[in-house]
Short mmCIF file of C-alpha atoms and ligand atoms in Angstrom, two decimals:
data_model
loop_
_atom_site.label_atom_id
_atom_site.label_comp_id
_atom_site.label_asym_id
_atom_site.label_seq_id
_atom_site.Cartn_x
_atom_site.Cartn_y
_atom_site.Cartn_z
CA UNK R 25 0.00 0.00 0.00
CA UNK R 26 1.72 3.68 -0.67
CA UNK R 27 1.58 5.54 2.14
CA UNK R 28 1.30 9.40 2.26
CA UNK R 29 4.59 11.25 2.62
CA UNK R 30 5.60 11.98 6.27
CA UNK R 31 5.73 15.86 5.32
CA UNK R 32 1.69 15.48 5.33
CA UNK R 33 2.10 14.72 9.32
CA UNK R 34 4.39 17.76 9.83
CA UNK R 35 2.09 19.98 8.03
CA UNK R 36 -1.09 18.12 9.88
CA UNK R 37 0.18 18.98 12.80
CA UNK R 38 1.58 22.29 12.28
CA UNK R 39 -2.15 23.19 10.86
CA UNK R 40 -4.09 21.35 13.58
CA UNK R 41 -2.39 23.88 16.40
CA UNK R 42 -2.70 27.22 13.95
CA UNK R 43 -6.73 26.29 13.27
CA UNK R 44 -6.71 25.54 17.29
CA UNK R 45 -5.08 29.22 17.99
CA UNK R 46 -7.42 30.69 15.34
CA UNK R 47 -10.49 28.86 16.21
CA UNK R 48 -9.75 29.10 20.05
CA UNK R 49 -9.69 32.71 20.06
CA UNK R 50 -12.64 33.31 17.40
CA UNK R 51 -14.87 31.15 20.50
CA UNK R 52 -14.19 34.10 22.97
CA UNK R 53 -13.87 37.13 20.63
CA UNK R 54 -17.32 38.32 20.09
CA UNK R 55 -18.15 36.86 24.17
CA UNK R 56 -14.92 39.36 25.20
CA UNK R 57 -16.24 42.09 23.54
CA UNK R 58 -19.58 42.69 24.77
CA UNK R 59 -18.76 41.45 28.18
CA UNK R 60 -20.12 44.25 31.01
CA UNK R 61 -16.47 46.05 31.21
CA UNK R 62 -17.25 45.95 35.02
CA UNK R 63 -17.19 43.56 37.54
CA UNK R 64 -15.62 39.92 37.34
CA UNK R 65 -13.64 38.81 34.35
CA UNK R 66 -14.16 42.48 32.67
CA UNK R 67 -14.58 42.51 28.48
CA UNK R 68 -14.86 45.66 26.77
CA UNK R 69 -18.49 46.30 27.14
CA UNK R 70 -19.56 47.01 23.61
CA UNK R 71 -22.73 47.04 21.97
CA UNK R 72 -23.29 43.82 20.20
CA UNK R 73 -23.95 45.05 16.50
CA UNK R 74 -20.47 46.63 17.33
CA UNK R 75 -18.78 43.15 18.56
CA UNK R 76 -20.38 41.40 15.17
CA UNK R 77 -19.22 44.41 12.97
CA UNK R 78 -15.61 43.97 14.44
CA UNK R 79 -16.32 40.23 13.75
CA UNK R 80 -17.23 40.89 10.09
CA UNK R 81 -13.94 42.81 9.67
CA UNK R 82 -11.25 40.76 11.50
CA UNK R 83 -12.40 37.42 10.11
CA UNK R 84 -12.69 39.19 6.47
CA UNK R 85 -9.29 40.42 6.82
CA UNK R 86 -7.64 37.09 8.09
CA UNK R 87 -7.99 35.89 4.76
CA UNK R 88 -8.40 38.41 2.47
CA UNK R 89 -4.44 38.87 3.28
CA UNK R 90 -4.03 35.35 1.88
CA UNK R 91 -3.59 37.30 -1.38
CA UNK R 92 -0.46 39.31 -0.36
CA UNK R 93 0.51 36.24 1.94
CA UNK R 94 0.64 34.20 -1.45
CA UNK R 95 2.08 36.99 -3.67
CA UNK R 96 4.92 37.05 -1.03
CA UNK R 97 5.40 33.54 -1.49
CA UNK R 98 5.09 32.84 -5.36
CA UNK R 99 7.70 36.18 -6.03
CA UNK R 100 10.18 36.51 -3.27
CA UNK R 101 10.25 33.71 0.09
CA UNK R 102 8.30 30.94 -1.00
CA UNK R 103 5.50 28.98 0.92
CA UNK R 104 8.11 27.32 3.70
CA UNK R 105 9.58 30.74 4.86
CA UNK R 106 5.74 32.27 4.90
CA UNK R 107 4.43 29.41 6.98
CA UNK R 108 7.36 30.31 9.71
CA UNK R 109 6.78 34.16 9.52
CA UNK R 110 3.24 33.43 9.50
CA UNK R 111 3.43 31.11 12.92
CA UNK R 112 5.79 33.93 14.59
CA UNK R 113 3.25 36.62 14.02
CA UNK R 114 0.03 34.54 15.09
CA UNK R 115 2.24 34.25 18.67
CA UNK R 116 2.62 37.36 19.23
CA UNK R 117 -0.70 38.34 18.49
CA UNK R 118 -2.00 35.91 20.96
CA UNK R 119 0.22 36.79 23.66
CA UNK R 120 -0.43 40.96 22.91
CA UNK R 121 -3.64 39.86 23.52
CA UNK R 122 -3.44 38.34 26.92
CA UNK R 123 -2.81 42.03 27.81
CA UNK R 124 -5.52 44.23 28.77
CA UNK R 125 -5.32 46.90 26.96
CA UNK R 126 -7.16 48.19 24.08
CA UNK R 127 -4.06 49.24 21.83
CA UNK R 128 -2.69 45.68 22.81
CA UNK R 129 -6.19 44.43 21.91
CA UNK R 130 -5.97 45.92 18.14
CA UNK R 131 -2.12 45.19 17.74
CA UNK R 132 -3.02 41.34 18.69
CA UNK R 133 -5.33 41.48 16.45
CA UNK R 134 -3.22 42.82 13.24
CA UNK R 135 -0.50 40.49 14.27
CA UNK R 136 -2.89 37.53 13.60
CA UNK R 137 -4.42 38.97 10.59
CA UNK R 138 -0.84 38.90 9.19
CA UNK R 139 0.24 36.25 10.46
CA UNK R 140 -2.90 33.64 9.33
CA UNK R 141 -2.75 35.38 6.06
CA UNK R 142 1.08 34.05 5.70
CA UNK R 143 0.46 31.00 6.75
CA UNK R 144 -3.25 29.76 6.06
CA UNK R 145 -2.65 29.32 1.84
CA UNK R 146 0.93 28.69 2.06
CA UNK R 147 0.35 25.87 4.14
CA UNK R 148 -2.28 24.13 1.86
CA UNK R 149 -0.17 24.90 -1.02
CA UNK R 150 2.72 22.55 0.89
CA UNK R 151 0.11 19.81 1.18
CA UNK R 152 -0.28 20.04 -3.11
CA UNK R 153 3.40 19.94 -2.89
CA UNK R 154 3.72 16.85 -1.25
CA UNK R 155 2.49 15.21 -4.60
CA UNK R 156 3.53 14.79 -8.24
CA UNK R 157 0.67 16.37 -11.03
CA UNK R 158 -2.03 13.66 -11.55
CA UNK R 159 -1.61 11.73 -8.23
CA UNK R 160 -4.36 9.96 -6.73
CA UNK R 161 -3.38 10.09 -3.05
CA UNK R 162 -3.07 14.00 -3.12
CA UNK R 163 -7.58 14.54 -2.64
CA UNK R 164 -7.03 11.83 0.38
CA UNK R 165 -4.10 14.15 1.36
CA UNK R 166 -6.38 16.62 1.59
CA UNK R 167 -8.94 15.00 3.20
CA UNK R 168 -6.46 13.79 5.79
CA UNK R 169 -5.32 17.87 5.90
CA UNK R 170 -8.85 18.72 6.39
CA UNK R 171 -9.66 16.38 10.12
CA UNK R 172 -6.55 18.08 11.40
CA UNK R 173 -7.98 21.42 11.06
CA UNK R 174 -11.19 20.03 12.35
CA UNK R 175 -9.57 18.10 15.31
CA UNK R 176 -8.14 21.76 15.91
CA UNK R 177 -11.40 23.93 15.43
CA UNK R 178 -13.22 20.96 17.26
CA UNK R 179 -10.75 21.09 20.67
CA UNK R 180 -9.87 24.89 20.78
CA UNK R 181 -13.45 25.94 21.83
CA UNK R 182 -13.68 23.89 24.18
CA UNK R 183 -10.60 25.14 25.86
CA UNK R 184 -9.87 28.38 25.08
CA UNK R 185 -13.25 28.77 25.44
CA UNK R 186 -14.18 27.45 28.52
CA UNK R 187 -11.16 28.95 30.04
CA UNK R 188 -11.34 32.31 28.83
CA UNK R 189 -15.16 31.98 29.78
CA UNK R 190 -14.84 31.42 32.98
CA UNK R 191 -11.56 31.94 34.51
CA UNK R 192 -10.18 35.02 32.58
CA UNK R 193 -10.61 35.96 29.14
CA UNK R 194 -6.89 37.11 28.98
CA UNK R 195 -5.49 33.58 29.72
CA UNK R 196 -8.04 32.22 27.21
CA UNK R 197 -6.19 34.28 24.36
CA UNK R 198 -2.61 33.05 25.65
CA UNK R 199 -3.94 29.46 25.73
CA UNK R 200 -4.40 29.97 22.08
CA UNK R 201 -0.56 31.51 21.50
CA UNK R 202 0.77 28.19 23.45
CA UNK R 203 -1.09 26.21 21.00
CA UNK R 204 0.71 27.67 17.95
CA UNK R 205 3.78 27.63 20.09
CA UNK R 206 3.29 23.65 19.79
CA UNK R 207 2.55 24.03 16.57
CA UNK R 208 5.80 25.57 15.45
CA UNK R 209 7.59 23.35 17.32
CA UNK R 210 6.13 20.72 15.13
CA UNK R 211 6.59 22.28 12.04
CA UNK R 212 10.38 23.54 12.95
CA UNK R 213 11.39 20.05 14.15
CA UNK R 214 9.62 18.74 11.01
CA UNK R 215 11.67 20.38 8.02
CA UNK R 216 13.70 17.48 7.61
CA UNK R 217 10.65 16.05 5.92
CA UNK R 218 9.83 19.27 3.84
CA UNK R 219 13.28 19.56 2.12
CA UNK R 220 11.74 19.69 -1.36
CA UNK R 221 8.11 21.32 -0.44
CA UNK R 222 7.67 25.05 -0.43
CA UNK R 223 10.30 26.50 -1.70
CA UNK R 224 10.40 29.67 -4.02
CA UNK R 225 7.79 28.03 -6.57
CA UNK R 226 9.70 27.21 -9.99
CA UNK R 227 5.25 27.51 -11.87
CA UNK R 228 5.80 31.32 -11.88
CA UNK R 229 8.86 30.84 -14.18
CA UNK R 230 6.44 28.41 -16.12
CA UNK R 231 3.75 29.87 -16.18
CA UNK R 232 5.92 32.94 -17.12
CA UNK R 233 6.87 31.41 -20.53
CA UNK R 234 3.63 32.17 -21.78
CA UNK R 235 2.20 34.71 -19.65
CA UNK R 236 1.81 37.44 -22.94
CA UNK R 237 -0.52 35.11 -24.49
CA UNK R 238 -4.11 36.47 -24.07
CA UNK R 239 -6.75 33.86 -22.26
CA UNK R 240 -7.99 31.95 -25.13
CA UNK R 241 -12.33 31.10 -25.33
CA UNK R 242 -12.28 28.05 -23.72
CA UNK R 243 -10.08 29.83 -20.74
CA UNK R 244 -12.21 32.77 -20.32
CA UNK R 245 -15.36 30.63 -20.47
CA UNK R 246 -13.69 29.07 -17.59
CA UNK R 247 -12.68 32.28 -15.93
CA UNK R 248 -16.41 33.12 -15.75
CA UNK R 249 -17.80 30.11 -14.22
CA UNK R 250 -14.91 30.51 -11.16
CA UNK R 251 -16.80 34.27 -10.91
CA UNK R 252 -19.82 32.43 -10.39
CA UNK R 253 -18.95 29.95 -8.03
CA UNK R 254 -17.11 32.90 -6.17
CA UNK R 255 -20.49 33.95 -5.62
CA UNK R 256 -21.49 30.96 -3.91
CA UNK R 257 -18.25 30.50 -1.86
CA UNK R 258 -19.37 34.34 -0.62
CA UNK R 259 -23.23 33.77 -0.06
CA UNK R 260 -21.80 30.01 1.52
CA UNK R 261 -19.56 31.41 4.13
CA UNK R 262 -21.90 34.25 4.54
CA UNK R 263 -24.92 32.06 6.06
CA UNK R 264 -22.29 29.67 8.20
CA UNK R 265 -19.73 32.16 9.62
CA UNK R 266 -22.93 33.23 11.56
CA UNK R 267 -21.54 30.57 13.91
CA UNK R 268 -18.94 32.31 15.67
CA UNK R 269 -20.63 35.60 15.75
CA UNK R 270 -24.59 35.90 15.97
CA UNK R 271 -25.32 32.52 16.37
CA UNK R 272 -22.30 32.79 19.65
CA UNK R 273 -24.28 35.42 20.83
CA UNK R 274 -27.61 33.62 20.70
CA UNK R 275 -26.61 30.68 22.17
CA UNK R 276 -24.99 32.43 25.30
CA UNK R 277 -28.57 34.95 25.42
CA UNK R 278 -31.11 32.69 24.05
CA UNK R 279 -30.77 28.84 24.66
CA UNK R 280 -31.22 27.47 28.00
CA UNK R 281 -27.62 25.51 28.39
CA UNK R 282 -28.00 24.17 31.69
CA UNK R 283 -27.64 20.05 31.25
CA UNK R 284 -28.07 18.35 34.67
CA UNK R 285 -27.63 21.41 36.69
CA UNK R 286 -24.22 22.71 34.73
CA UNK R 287 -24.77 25.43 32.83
CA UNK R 288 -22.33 25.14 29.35
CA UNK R 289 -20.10 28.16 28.66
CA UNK R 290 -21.59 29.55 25.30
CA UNK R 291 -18.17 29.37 23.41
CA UNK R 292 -18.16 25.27 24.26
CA UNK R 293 -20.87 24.71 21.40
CA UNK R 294 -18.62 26.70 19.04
CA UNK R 295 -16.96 22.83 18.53
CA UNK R 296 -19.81 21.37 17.73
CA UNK R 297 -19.33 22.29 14.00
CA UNK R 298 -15.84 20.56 13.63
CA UNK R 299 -16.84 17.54 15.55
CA UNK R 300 -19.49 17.35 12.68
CA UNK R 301 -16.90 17.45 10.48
CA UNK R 302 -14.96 14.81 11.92
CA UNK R 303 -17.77 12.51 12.18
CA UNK R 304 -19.81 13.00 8.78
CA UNK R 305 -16.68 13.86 6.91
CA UNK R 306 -16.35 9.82 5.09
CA UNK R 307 -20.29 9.23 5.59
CA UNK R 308 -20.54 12.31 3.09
CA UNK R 309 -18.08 11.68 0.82
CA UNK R 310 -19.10 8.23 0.54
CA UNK R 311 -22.66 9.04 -0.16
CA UNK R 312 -21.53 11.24 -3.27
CA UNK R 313 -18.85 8.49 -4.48
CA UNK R 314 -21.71 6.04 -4.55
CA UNK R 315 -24.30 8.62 -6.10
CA UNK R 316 -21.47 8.84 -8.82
CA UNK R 317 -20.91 5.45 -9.10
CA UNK R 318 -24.62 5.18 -10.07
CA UNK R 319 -24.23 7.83 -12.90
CA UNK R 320 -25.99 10.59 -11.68
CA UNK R 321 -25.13 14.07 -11.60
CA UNK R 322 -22.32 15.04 -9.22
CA UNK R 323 -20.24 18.09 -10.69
CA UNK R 324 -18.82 20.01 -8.57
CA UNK R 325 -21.68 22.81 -9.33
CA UNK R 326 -24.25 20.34 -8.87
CA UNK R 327 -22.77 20.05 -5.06
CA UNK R 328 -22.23 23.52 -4.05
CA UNK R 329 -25.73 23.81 -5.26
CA UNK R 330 -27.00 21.24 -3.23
CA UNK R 331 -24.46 21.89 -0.23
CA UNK R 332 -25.49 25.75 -0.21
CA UNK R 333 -29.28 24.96 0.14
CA UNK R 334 -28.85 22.04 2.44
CA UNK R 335 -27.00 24.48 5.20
CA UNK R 336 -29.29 27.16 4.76
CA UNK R 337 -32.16 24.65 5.98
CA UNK R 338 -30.09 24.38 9.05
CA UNK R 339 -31.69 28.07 9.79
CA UNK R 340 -34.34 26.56 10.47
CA UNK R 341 -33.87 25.24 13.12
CA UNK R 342 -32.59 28.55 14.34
CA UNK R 343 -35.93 29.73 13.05
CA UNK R 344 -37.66 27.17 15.21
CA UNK R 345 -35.23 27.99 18.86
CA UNK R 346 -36.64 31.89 17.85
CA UNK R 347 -40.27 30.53 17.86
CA UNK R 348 -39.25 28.30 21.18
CA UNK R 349 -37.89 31.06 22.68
CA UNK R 350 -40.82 33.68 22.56
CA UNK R 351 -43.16 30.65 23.73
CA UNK R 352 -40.97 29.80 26.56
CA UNK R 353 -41.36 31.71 30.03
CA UNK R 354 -37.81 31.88 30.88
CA UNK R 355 -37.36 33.53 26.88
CA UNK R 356 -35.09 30.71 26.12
CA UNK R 357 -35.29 28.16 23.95
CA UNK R 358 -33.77 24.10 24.02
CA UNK R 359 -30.58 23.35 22.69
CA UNK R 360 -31.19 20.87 20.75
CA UNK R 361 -32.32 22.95 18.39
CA UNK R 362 -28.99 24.47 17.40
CA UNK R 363 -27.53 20.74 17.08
CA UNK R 364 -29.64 20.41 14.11
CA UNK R 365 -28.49 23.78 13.13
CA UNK R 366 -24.77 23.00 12.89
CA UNK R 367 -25.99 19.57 12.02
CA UNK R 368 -27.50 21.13 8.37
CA UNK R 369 -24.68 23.64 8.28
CA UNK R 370 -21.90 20.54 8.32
CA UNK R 371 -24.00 18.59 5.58
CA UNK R 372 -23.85 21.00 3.65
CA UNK R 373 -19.95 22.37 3.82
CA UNK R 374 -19.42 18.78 3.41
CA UNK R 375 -20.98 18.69 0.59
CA UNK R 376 -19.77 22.08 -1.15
CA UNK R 377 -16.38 23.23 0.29
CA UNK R 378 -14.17 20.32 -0.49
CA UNK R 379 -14.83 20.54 -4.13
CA UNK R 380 -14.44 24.20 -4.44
CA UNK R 381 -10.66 23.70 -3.82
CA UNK R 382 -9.81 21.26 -6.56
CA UNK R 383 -12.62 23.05 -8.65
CA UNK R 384 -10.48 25.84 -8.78
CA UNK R 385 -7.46 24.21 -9.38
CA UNK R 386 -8.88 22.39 -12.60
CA UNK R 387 -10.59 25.20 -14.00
CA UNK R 388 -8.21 28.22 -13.36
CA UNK R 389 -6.12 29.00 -16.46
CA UNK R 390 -2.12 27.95 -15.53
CA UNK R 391 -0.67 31.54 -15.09
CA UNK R 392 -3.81 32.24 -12.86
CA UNK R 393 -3.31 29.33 -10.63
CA UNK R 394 -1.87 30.90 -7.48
CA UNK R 395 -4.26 34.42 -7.75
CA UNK R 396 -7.11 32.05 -8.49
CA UNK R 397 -6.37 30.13 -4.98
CA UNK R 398 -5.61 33.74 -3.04
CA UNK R 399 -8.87 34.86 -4.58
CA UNK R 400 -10.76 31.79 -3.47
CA UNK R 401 -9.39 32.30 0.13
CA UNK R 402 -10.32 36.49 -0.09
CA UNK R 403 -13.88 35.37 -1.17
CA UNK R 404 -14.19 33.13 2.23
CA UNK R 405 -13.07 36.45 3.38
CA UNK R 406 -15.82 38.34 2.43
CA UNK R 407 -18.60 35.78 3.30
CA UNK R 408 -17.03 36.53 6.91
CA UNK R 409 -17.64 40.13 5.99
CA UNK R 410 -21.27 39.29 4.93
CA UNK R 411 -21.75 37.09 7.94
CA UNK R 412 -20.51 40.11 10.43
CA UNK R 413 -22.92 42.29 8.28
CA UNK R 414 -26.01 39.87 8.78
CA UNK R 415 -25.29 39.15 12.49
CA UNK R 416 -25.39 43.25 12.71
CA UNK R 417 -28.40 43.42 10.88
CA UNK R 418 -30.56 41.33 13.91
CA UNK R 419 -30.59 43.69 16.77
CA UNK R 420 -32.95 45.49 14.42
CA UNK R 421 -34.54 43.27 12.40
CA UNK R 422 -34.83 40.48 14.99
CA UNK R 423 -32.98 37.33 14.89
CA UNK R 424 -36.05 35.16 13.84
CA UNK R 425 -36.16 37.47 10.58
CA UNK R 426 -32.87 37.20 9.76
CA UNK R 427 -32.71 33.46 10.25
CA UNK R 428 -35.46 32.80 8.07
CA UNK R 429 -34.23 35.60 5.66
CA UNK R 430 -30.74 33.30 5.02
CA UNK R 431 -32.85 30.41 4.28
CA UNK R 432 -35.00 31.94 2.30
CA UNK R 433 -31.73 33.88 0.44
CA UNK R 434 -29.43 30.35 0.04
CA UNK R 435 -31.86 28.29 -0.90
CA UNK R 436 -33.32 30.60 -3.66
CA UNK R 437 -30.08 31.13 -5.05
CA UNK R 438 -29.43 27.47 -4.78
CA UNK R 439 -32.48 26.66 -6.98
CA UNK R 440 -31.23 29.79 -9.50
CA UNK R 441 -27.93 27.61 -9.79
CA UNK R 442 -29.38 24.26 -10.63
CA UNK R 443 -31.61 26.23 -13.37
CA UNK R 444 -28.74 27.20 -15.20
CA UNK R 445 -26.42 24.47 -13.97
CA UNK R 446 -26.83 22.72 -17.30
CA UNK R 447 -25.33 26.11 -19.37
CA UNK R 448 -23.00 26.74 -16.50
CA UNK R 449 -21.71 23.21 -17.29
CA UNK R 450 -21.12 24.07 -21.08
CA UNK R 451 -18.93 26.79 -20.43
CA UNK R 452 -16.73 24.90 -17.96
CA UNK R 453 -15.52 22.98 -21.46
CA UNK R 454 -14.88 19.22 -20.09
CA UNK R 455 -13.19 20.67 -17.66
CA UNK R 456 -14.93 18.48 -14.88
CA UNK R 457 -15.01 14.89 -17.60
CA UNK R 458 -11.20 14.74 -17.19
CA UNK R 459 -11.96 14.48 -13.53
CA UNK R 460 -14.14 12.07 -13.89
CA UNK R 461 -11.50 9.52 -17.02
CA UNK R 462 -8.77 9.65 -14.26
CA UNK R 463 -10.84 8.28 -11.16
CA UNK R 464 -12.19 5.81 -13.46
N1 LIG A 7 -13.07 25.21 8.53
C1 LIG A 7 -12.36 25.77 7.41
C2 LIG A 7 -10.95 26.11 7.82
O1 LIG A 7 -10.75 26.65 8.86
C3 LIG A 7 -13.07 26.98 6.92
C4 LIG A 7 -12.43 27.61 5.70
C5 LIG A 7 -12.69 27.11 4.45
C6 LIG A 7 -11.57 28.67 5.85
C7 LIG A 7 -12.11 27.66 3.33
C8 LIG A 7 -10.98 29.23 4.73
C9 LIG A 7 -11.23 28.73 3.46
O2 LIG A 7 -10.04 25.85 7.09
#
């Protein structure tokens, strides 16, 4: 059996500890911020359309700086160097922001916006590098890639977030630096497997060659069907960012989290999404291998479609906890409903964000390749943005609204996709059949 190279562990690893920093801290932010600035464990006290705005922008600009992050890579240091940088900035950051202070609170901040931005696409470019063109093992590299930033996102929370919760917010956001403290360990101790990964890429110099040649018919065809499924990676991450922002703040105001007498820190359910992840991820994948297998439609359009309407159901349920919540004396409703929330909202990113990647990758024209990839990680960006903007948007319009308003909004456009899917599916040129010759 060929195994998978032992660089995949190092970089495993080395992501695991960076999503467990990021994802650790994200549990608290929005809680630290609109904690009463008085009293025990202070936060800053702000309004919470202000908390969710600050939301919007931070997460937005975490990976919108994947594009200079991978400019600096392809033209001067290369993906290896940027990972490193990257990790050093991220621990600073978190340890500025076990300070309290509000300067040290923004300069924290910055520092991890930089620093994920160096190493968040860098490091998945490593993983591609890890395997020659047209070899089968690199999607289950991937795949592998993808649990440990789950088994990261899924433990952080839990944490960082319980700690920062209820012991001191402050210590929360150095738990998170020791955690990419570990994680640079791994990946420093690790280069002896990465010798030939991530170096000053050699495809800008190829691509180079012909980089005069305007983008032929078939290219920009191409070109324009990425555009579109930009818009669904933006209206995608738009609906299910709401996790770490309004749907935080719901779940510590709203749901009544008290299980046998304990009452669960808020930022604790903020796992509850990865663990998803971790268990649905082969069920998932399995279902649409088989659902291939039988020769029915499975392009990658045909997913997002379905993935972008099946996690917009989820908002149902948040529809439902509104309804439970007004009915309720106490004003809050069960928690169960937000498990079949996240449950819906996993379904569906299983079903839609694995295939954008490689989507990209076999549809962007060569001397695009790397901007294509930065531009996919900006558009997560802005579906942050849109997510901070539509968590802002409920302390006037009312959270039941706005739940039922992203339903509404991702399942229409879901349906608006599958009508044209067909013409879409012309202009990508065969671009998916080769796909489909090389897994046979
Ligand atoms: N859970 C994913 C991650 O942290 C979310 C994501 C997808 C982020 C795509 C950026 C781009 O990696």
């Amino acid at each position: 059996m060929k195994h998978h190279p032992k660089g995949l562990y190092i970089l495993f690893f080395t992501e695991l500890w960076e999503r467990f920093s990021y994802y650790g801290m994200r549990a608290i932010l929005v809680l630290y911020v609109i904690a009463n600035a008085q009293g025990e464990n202070p936060g800053l006290g702000w309004a919470e359309g202000d908390a969710l705005a600050l939301y919007g922008w931070y997460t937005m600009l975490v990976y919108l700086m994947a594009i200079p992050g991978g400019i600096l890579a392809d033209k001067w240091l290369g993906p290896k160097k940027m990972v490193f940088i990257g990790g050093l900035l991220i621990i600073a950051g978190q340890f500025i922001l076990a300070f309290d202070s509000i300067i040290a609170f923004y300069t924290g901040l910055a520092l991890i916006v930089m620093g994920v931005g160096g190493l968040k696409p860098n490091i998945s470019t490593m993983v591609g590098g890890l395997y020659k063109e047209g070899d089968l093992m690199r999607d289950k590299g991937f795949t592998i890639f993808y649990i440990g930033i789950n088994i990261g996102a899924a433990t952080a929370p839990l944490l960082v977030g319980y700690i920062g919760e209820t012991i001191g917010w402050h210590i929360g956001f150095s738990l998170a630096g020791f955690g990419m403290i570990l994680g640079q360990a791994v990946y420093i101790w690790g280069q002896k497997y990465l010798k030939g990964v991530g170096n000053v890429i050699a495809s800008t110099s190829k691509s180079g060659a012909k980089s005069h040649a305007p983008l032929t018919k078939i290219e920009k065809d191409r070109v324009f069907v990425l555009l579109i499924s930009f818009l669904v990676v933006i209206m995608f991450w738009g609906a299910y960012e709401q996790a770490g922002g309004l749907l935080n703040i719901y779940t510590k105001e709203k749901l009544d989290r008290f299980v046998m007498g304990w009452e669960i820190p808020a930022s604790v359910f903020q796992s509850l999404p990865a663990i998803y992840v971790i268990l649905l991820g082969t069920i998932v994948a399995g279902f649409w291998a088989k659902w291939q297998a039988k020769g029915k439609e499975a392009s990658s359009l045909f997913k997002m479609a379905v993935g972008i309407m099946i996690m917009g159901c989820g908002f149902l349920f948040m529809v439902g906890a509104s309804l439970d919540a007004a009915a309720s004396n106490s004003g809050k409703a069960a928690l169960y409903w937000l498990f079949g929330a996240y449950f819906l909202h996993v379904v569906g990113e299983l079903c839609a964000s694995p295939v954008a990647l490689s989507f990209i990758t076999k549809l962007a024209p060569a001397k695009y390749a790397s901007i294509m990839m930065g531009t996919y990680f900006a558009m997560t960006g802005l579906g942050n943005k849109l997510a901070g903007m539509i968590g802002e948007a409920a302390s006037d319009a009312g959270e039941k609204t706005i739940f039922f308003g992203i339903t509404f909004f991702t399942v229409g456009f879901g349906v608006v996709l599958l009508i044209f899917l067909k013409r879409l599916k012309a202009l990508t040129h065969g671009a998916e059949d080769v796909v489909l010759e090389e897994a046979a």
